[in-house]
Amino acid sequence: MYQLQVENMSCGHCVGAVTKAVQAIDASAKVEVDLATKSVRIDSATPLAPLKSAIADAGYPVTSAA
């Protein structure tokens, strides 16, 4: 389980874009986006680095990860 802070998310389209970016790397990943806190929780066995890259490549900078 990863907890990320992701900037530039403000609407349902953003939620879909971030979810789609993560699931392009791991189709079985569970993604929960909270727009109010700009947080994304990802339940995936995939290493964090490619997931962060996919989100950033979609236009949403990852500012912190745990």
PDB file of C-alpha atoms in Angstrom:
ATOM      1  CA  MET A   1       0.000   0.000   0.000  1.00  0.00           C
ATOM      2  CA  TYR A   2       1.404   3.380  -1.020  1.00  0.00           C
ATOM      3  CA  GLN A   3       0.246   6.818   0.128  1.00  0.00           C
ATOM      4  CA  LEU A   4       1.141   9.645  -2.280  1.00  0.00           C
ATOM      5  CA  GLN A   5       0.647  13.408  -2.314  1.00  0.00           C
ATOM      6  CA  VAL A   6      -0.200  14.395  -5.881  1.00  0.00           C
ATOM      7  CA  GLU A   7      -0.580  17.949  -7.176  1.00  0.00           C
ATOM      8  CA  ASN A   8      -2.818  19.390  -9.926  1.00  0.00           C
ATOM      9  CA  MET A   9      -5.832  17.161  -9.171  1.00  0.00           C
ATOM     10  CA  SER A  10      -9.102  19.081  -9.001  1.00  0.00           C
ATOM     11  CA  CYS A  11     -11.935  17.120 -10.622  1.00  0.00           C
ATOM     12  CA  GLY A  12     -13.347  13.781 -11.648  1.00  0.00           C
ATOM     13  CA  HIS A  13     -11.321  13.819 -14.862  1.00  0.00           C
ATOM     14  CA  CYS A  14      -8.146  14.067 -12.756  1.00  0.00           C
ATOM     15  CA  VAL A  15      -9.246  11.078 -10.672  1.00  0.00           C
ATOM     16  CA  GLY A  16      -9.802   9.065 -13.852  1.00  0.00           C
ATOM     17  CA  ALA A  17      -6.487  10.108 -15.376  1.00  0.00           C
ATOM     18  CA  VAL A  18      -4.497   9.186 -12.259  1.00  0.00           C
ATOM     19  CA  THR A  19      -6.362   5.885 -11.884  1.00  0.00           C
ATOM     20  CA  LYS A  20      -5.839   5.041 -15.558  1.00  0.00           C
ATOM     21  CA  ALA A  21      -2.115   5.892 -15.341  1.00  0.00           C
ATOM     22  CA  VAL A  22      -1.629   3.572 -12.353  1.00  0.00           C
ATOM     23  CA  GLN A  23      -3.685   0.771 -13.875  1.00  0.00           C
ATOM     24  CA  ALA A  24      -1.695   0.990 -17.115  1.00  0.00           C
ATOM     25  CA  ILE A  25       1.267  -0.216 -15.036  1.00  0.00           C
ATOM     26  CA  ASP A  26      -0.696  -2.637 -12.812  1.00  0.00           C
ATOM     27  CA  ALA A  27      -4.159  -3.497 -14.106  1.00  0.00           C
ATOM     28  CA  SER A  28      -5.162  -5.051 -10.775  1.00  0.00           C
ATOM     29  CA  ALA A  29      -4.099  -2.063  -8.636  1.00  0.00           C
ATOM     30  CA  LYS A  30      -6.708  -0.534  -6.357  1.00  0.00           C
ATOM     31  CA  VAL A  31      -6.580   3.273  -6.480  1.00  0.00           C
ATOM     32  CA  GLU A  32      -8.321   5.680  -4.077  1.00  0.00           C
ATOM     33  CA  VAL A  33      -8.087   9.411  -4.801  1.00  0.00           C
ATOM     34  CA  ASP A  34      -9.043  12.109  -2.288  1.00  0.00           C
ATOM     35  CA  LEU A  35      -9.221  15.443  -4.117  1.00  0.00           C
ATOM     36  CA  ALA A  36      -9.644  17.464  -0.902  1.00  0.00           C
ATOM     37  CA  THR A  37      -6.294  16.317   0.506  1.00  0.00           C
ATOM     38  CA  LYS A  38      -4.626  15.661  -2.870  1.00  0.00           C
ATOM     39  CA  SER A  39      -3.804  12.157  -1.700  1.00  0.00           C
ATOM     40  CA  VAL A  40      -3.723   8.922  -3.643  1.00  0.00           C
ATOM     41  CA  ARG A  41      -3.670   5.484  -2.012  1.00  0.00           C
ATOM     42  CA  ILE A  42      -2.501   2.651  -4.208  1.00  0.00           C
ATOM     43  CA  ASP A  43      -2.780  -1.014  -3.297  1.00  0.00           C
ATOM     44  CA  SER A  44      -0.328  -2.731  -5.633  1.00  0.00           C
ATOM     45  CA  ALA A  45       2.541  -5.211  -5.540  1.00  0.00           C
ATOM     46  CA  THR A  46       4.322  -3.173  -8.230  1.00  0.00           C
ATOM     47  CA  PRO A  47       7.375  -1.172  -7.074  1.00  0.00           C
ATOM     48  CA  LEU A  48       6.628   2.474  -6.318  1.00  0.00           C
ATOM     49  CA  ALA A  49       8.965   4.091  -8.877  1.00  0.00           C
ATOM     50  CA  PRO A  50       7.084   3.095 -12.072  1.00  0.00           C
ATOM     51  CA  LEU A  51       3.750   4.036 -10.481  1.00  0.00           C
ATOM     52  CA  LYS A  52       5.060   7.490  -9.539  1.00  0.00           C
ATOM     53  CA  SER A  53       6.488   7.939 -13.047  1.00  0.00           C
ATOM     54  CA  ALA A  54       3.185   6.999 -14.671  1.00  0.00           C
ATOM     55  CA  ILE A  55       1.290   9.537 -12.545  1.00  0.00           C
ATOM     56  CA  ALA A  56       3.859  12.263 -13.258  1.00  0.00           C
ATOM     57  CA  ASP A  57       3.815  11.455 -16.982  1.00  0.00           C
ATOM     58  CA  ALA A  58       0.026  11.943 -16.908  1.00  0.00           C
ATOM     59  CA  GLY A  59       0.624  15.511 -15.705  1.00  0.00           C
ATOM     60  CA  TYR A  60       0.205  15.099 -11.950  1.00  0.00           C
ATOM     61  CA  PRO A  61       3.450  15.674 -10.004  1.00  0.00           C
ATOM     62  CA  VAL A  62       3.999  13.389  -7.015  1.00  0.00           C
ATOM     63  CA  THR A  63       5.315  15.579  -4.190  1.00  0.00           C
ATOM     64  CA  SER A  64       5.711  12.894  -1.521  1.00  0.00           C
ATOM     65  CA  ALA A  65       5.309   9.170  -1.094  1.00  0.00           C
ATOM     66  CA  ALA A  66       5.185   6.747   1.811  1.00  0.00           C
TER      67      ALA A  66
END
